[in-house]
Short mmCIF file of C-alpha atoms in Angstrom, two decimals:
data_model
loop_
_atom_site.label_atom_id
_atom_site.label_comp_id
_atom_site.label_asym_id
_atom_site.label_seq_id
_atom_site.Cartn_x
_atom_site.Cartn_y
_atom_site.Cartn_z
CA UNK I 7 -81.89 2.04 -46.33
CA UNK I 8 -80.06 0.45 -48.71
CA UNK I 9 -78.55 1.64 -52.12
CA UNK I 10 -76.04 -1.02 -54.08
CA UNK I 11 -73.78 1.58 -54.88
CA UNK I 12 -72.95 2.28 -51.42
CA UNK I 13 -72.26 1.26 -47.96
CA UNK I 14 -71.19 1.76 -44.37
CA UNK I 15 -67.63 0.15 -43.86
CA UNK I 16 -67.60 2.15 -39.43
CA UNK I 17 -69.38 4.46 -37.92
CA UNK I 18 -68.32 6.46 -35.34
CA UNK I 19 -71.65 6.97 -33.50
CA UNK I 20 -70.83 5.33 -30.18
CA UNK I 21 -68.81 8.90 -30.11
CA UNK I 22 -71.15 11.01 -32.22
CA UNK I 23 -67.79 11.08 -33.90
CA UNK I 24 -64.26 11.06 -33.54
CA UNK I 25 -62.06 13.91 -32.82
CA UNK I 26 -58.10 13.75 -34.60
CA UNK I 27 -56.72 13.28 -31.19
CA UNK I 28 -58.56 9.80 -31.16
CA UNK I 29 -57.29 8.20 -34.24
CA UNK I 30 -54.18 6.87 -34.74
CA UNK I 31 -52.33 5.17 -38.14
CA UNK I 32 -50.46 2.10 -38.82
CA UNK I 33 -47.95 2.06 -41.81
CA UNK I 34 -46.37 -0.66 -43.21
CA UNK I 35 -45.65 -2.33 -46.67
CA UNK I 36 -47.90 -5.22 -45.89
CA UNK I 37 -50.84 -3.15 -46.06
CA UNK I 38 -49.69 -2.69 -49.75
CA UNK I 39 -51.84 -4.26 -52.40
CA UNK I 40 -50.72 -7.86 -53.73
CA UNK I 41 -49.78 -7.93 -57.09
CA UNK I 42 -47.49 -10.12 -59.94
CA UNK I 43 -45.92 -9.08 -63.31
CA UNK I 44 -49.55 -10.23 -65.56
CA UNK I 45 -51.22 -7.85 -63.45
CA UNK I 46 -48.99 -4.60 -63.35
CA UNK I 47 -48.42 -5.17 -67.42
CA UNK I 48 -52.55 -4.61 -67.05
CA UNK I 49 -51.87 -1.35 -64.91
CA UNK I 50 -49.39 -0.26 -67.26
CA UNK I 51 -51.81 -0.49 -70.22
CA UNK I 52 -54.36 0.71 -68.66
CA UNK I 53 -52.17 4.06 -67.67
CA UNK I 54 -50.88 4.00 -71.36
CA UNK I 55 -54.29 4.26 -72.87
CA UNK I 56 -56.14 6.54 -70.70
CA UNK I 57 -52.88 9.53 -70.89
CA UNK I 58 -53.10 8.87 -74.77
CA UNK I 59 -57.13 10.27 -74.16
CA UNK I 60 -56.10 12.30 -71.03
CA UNK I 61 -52.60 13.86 -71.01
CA UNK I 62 -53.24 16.06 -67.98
CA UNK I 63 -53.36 13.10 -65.93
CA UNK I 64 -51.11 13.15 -63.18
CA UNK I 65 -50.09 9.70 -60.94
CA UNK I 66 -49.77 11.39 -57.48
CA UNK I 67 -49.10 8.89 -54.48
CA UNK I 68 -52.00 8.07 -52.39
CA UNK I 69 -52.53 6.03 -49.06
CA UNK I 70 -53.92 2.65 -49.20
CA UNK I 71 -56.91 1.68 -46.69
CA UNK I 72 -55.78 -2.04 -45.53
CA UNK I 73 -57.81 -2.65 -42.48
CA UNK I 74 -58.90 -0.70 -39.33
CA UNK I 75 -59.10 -1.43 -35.47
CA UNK I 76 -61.99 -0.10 -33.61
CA UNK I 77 -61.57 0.50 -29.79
CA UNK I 78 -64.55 -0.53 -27.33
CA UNK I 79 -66.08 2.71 -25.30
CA UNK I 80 -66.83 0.02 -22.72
CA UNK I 81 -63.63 -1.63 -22.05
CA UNK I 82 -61.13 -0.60 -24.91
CA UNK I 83 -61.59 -3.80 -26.48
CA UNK I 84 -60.59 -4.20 -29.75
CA UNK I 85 -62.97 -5.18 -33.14
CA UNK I 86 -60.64 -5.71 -36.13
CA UNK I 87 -61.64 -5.73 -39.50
CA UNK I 88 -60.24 -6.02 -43.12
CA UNK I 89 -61.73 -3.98 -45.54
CA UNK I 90 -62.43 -6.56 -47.84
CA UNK I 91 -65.84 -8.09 -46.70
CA UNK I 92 -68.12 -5.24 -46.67
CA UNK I 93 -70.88 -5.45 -49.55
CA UNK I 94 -73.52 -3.06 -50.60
CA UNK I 95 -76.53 -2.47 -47.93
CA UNK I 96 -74.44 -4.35 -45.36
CA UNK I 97 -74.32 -2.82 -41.32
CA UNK I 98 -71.45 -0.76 -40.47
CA UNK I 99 -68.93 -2.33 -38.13
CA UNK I 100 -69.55 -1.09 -34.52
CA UNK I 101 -67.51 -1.69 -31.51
CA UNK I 102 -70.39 -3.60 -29.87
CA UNK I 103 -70.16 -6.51 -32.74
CA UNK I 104 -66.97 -8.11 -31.46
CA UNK I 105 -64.60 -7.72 -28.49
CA UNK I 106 -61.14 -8.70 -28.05
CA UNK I 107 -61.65 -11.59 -30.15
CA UNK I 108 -61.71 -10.82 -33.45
CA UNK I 109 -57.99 -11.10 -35.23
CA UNK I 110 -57.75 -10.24 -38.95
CA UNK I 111 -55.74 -13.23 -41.13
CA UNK I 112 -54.28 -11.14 -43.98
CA UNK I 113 -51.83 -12.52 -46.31
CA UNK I 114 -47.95 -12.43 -46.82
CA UNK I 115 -46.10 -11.97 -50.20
CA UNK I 116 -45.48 -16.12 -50.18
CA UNK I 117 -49.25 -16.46 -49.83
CA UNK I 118 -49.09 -17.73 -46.22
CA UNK I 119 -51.42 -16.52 -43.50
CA UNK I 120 -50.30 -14.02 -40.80
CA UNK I 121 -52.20 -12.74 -37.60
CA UNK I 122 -51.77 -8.96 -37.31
CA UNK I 123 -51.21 -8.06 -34.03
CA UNK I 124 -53.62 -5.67 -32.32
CA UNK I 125 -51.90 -1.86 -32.36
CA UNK I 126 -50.95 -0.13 -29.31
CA UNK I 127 -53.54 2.29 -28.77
CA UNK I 128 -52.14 5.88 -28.01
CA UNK I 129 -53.70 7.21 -24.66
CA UNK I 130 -56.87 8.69 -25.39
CA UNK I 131 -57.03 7.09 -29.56
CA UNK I 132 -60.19 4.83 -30.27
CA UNK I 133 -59.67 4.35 -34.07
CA UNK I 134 -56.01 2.70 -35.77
CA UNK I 135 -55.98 3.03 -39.92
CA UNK I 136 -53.47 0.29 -40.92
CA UNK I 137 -52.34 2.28 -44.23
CA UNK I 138 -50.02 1.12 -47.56
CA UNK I 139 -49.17 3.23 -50.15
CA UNK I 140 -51.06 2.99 -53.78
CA UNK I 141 -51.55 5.54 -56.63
CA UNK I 142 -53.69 6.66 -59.19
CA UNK I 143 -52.40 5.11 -61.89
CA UNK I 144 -52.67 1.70 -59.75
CA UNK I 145 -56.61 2.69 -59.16
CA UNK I 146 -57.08 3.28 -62.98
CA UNK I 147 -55.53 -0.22 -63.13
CA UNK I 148 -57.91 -1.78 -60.75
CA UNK I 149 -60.59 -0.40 -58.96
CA UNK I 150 -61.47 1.35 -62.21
CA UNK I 151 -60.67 -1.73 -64.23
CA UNK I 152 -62.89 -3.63 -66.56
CA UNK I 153 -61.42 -6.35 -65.20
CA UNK I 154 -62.12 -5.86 -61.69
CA UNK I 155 -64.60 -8.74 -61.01
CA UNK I 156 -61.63 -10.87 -62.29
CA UNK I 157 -59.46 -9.12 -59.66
CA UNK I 158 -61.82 -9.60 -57.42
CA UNK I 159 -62.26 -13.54 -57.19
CA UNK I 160 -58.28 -13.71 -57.47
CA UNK I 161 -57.71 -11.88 -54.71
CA UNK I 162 -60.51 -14.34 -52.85
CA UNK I 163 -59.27 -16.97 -54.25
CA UNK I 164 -55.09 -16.48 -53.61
CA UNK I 165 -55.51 -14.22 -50.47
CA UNK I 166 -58.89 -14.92 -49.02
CA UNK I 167 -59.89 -11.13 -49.78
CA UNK I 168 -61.54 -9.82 -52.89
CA UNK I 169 -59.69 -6.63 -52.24
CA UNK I 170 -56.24 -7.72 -51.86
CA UNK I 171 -55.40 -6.53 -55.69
CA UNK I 172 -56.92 -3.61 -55.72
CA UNK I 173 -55.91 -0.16 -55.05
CA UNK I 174 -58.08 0.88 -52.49
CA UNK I 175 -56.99 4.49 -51.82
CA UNK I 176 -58.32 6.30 -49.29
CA UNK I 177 -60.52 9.24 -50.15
CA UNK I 178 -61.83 12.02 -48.08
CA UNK I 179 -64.83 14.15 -48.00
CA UNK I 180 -67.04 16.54 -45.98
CA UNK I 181 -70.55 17.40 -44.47
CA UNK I 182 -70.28 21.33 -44.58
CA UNK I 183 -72.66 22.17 -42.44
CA UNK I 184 -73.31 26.51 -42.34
CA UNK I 185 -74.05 28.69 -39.21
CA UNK I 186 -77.31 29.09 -40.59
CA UNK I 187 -78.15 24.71 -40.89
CA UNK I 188 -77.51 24.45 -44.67
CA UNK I 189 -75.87 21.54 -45.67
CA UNK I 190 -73.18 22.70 -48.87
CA UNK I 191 -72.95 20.66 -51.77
CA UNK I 192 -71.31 21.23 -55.22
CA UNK I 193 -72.78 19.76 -58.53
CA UNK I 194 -70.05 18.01 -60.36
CA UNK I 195 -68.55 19.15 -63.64
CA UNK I 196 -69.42 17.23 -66.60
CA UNK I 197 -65.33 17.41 -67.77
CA UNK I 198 -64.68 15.49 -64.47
CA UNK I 199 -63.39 11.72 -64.59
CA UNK I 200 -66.29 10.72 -62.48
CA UNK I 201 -69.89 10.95 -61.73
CA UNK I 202 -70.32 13.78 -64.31
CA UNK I 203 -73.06 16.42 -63.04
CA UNK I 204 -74.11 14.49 -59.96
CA UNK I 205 -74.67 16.04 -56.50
CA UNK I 206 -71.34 15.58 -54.34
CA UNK I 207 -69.84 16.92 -50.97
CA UNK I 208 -66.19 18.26 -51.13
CA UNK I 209 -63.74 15.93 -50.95
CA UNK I 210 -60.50 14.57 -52.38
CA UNK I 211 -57.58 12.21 -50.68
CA UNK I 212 -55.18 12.67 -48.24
CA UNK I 213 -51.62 13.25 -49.84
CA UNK I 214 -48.31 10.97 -49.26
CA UNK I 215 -46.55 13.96 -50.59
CA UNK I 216 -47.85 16.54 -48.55
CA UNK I 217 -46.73 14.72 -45.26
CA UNK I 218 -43.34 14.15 -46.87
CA UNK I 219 -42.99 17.93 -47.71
CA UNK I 220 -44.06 18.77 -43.55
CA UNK I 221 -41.46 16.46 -42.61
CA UNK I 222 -38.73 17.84 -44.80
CA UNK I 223 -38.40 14.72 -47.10
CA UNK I 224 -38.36 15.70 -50.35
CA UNK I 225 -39.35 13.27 -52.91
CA UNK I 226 -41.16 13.06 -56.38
CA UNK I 227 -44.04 11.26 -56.13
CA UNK I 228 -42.75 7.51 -57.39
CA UNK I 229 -40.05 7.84 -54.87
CA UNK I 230 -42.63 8.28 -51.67
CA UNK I 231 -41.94 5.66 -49.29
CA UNK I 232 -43.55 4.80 -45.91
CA UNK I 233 -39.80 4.94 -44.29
CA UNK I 234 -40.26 8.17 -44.97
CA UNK I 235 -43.43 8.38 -42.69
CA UNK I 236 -43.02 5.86 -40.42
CA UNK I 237 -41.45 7.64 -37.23
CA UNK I 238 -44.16 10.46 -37.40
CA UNK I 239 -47.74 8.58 -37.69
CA UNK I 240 -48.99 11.41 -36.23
CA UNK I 241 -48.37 13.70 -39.10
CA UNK I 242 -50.82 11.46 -41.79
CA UNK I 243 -53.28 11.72 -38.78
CA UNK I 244 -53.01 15.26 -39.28
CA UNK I 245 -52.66 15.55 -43.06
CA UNK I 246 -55.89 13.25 -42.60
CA UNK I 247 -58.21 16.09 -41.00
CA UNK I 248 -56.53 18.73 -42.29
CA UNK I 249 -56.53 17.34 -45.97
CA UNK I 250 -60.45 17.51 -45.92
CA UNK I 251 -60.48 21.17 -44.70
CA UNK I 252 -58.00 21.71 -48.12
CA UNK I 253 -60.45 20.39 -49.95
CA UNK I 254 -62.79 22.72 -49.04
CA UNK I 255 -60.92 25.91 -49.40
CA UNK I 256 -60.01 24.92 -52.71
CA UNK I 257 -63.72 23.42 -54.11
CA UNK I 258 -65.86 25.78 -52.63
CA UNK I 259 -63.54 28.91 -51.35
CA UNK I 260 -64.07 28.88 -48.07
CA UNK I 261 -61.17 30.25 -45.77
CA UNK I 262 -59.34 27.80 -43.35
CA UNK I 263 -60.54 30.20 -40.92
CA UNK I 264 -63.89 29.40 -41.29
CA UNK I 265 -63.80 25.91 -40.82
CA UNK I 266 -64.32 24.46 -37.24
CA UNK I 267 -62.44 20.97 -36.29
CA UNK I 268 -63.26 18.09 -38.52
CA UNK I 269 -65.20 15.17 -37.00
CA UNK I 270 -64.70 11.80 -38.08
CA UNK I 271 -67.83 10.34 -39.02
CA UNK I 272 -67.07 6.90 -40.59
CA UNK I 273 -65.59 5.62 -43.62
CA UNK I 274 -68.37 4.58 -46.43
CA UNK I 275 -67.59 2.40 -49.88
CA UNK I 276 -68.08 3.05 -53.00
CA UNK I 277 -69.21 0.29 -54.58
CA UNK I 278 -68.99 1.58 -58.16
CA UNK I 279 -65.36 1.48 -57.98
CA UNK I 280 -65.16 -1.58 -56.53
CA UNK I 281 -65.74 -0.80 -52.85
CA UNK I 282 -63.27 2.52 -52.75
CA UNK I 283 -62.90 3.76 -49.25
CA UNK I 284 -63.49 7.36 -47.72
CA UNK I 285 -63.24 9.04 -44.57
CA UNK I 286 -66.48 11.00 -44.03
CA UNK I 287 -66.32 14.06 -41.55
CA UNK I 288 -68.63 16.54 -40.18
CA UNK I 289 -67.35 20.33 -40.37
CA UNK I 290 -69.05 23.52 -39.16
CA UNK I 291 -68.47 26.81 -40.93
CA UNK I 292 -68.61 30.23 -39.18
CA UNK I 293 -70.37 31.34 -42.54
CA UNK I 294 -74.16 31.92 -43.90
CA UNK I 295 -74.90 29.90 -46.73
CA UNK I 296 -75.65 33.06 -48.61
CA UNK I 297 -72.01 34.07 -47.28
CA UNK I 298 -71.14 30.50 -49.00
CA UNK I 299 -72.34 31.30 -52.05
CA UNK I 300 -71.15 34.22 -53.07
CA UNK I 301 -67.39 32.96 -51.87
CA UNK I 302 -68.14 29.59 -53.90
CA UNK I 303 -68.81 31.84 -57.10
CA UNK I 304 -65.99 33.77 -57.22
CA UNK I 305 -64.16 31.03 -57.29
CA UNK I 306 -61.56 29.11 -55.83
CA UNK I 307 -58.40 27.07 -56.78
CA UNK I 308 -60.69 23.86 -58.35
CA UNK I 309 -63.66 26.07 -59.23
CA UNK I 310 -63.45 24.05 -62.63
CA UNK I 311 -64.44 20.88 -61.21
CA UNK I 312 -68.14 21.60 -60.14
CA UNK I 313 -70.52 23.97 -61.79
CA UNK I 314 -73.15 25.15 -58.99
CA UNK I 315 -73.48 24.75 -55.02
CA UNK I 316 -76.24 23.71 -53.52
CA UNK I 317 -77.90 23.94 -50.09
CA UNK I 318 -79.98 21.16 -48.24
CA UNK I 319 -81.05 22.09 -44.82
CA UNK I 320 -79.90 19.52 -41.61
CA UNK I 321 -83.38 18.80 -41.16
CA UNK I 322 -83.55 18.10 -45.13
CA UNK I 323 -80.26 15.76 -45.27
CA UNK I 324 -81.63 13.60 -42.34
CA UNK I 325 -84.77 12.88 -43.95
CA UNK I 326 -83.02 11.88 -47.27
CA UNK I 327 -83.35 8.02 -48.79
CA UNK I 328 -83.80 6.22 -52.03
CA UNK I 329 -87.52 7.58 -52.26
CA UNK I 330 -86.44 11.30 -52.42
CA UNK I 331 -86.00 12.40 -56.29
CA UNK I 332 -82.40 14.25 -54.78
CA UNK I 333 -80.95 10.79 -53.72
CA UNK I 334 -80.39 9.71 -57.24
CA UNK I 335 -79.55 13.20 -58.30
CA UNK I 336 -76.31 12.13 -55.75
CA UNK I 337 -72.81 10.80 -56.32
CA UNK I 338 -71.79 7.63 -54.10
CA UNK I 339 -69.40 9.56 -52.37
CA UNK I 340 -72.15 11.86 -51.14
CA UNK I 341 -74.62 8.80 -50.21
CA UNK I 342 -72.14 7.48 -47.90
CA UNK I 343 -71.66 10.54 -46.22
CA UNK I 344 -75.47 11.66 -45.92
CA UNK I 345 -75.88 7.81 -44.19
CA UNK I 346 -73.24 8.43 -41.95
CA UNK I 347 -74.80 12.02 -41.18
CA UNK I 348 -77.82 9.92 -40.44
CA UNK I 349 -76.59 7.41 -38.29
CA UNK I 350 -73.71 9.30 -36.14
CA UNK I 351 -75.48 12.51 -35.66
CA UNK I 352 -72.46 15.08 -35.08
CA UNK I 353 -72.75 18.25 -34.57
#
């Protein structure tokens, strides 16, 4: 099926799903966007005009999706891939497509070509996230940019990756799946930056600053470095899964302790912001969705960002494509993760 505002970057469904014990990160600065002066004076007017509309905004620190190496079930091969070639209606990478010969060319500040090594897999870790940092105000600036098809072909054109100038932050979100095989979603707020009164899942991003806090670095957000992050890779794993089961405690009030572990499912784009990334898990809840409900409206800490919750059965959500009057009644975010539903079959 495919939609042009969104597609499969991986799927996990060689493991119906990935467990946090099986994925592993990779931080460095040269996962960091490429940029020049011309192009953060655009970021910087960008950010000036949008707080003159929006004052409340608030530039928080986010991780920055570079690339990803996939692990072979077979032989623990490895299938590498930048995160720059996926378009719209395109297959997911799978494990099967290449082994143990596929080595990602990115590019250096000087604009000369580097291999990057394959990762040291951790015993029992299938999946490695090569991470940067990025920010919101950087996303306004590019992803979110009129200019982005410009941004685009330069970053083809100087770094042989359309995404190489853009933000690319790494988002999160959920298939909430209750005891009783409803599917939750939350109909976004019209006061929202985003896809207005659209269907979504919960979701939100994984935070630099939370993992800085659990390490006992304190920092304001500007002054978040991956130094600060680099000796424990295995706390962003964690603030990974964990920052998806936040999200749902917060959008929909559902206690932590309802939750079950979150499954990796795959990471979809979004190809109305210019091929954004998110991490798409599968979580159970102990809870009815009449139990659901009634927590969802008494609200929790973001009740202002959604206006009703809505419940699709498993059997519903699997059947779901373009000819269904719901699908365009659905946010990108929430395509991608109803496709990987589809495909990886968790739970």
């Amino acid at each position: 099926m495919m939609d042009p505002e969104v597609s499969l970057l991986l799927d996990c469904a060689p493991w119906s799903g990935l467990r946090e014990h099986q994925v592993q990160v990779e931080l460095s600065d040269r996962f960091n966007r490429q940029t020049d002066p011309l192009l953060e004076q655009h970021i910087n007017q960008v950010w000036t005009e949008r707080l003159s509309k929006e004052p409340w905004l608030f530039n928080g620190a986010k991780f920055r999706l570079h690339s990803f190496c996939l692990a072979s079930p077979e032989n623990l091969g490895c299938f590498q891939s930048d995160c720059g070639e996926q378009q719209a209606g395109d297959a997911a990478h799978r494990p099967g497509d290449f082994i143990n010969g596929c080595t990602l060319q990115t590019e250096d500040g000087e604009g000369v070509s580097q291999k990057i090594s394959q990762p040291k897999h951790r015993p029992g870790s299938v999946l490695t996230l090569r991470l940067g940092l990025t920010c919101y105000k950087d996303y306004l600036g590019t992803n979110w940019s009129g200019e982005v098809a410009e941004l685009r072909r330069r970053g083809q054109e100087e770094f042989g990756n359309p995404l190489a100038l853009l933000a690319q932050p790494l988002g999160v979100g959920a298939v909430l799946c209750t005891c009783d095989g409803q599917v939750v979603f939350i109909r976004r707020s019209q006061k929202v930056a985003e896809a207005g009164g659209l269907l979504d899942i919960p979701g939100g991003h994984p935070e630099p600053k939370a993992v800085c806090e659990r390490l006992g670095e304190a920092a304001g957000e500007e002054q978040i470095s991956l130094v600060m992050m680099q000796q424990r890779p295995d706390a962003v794993v964690s603030e990974l899964f964990s920052s998806i089961c936040a999200e749902i405690r917060d959008e929909v009030n559902i206690p932590l302790s309802s939750l079950g572990a979150p499954v990796l499912m795959g990471i979809a784009l979004n190809h109305t912001s210019a091929g954004r990334p998110s991490s798409e898990f599968y979580i159970s809840c102990s809870l009815s969705s009449h139990e659901v409900r009634a927590l969802y409206w008494k609200g929790g800490a973001e009740a202002s960002e959604s206006t009703d919750v809505v419940f699709l059965s498993t059997t519903e959500v699997m059947q779901l494509n373009r000819s269904n009057p719901l699908w365009s009644e659905m946010c990108p975010s929430a395509k991608g993760a109803m496709l990987l539903y589809q495909v990886v079959k968790p739970g």
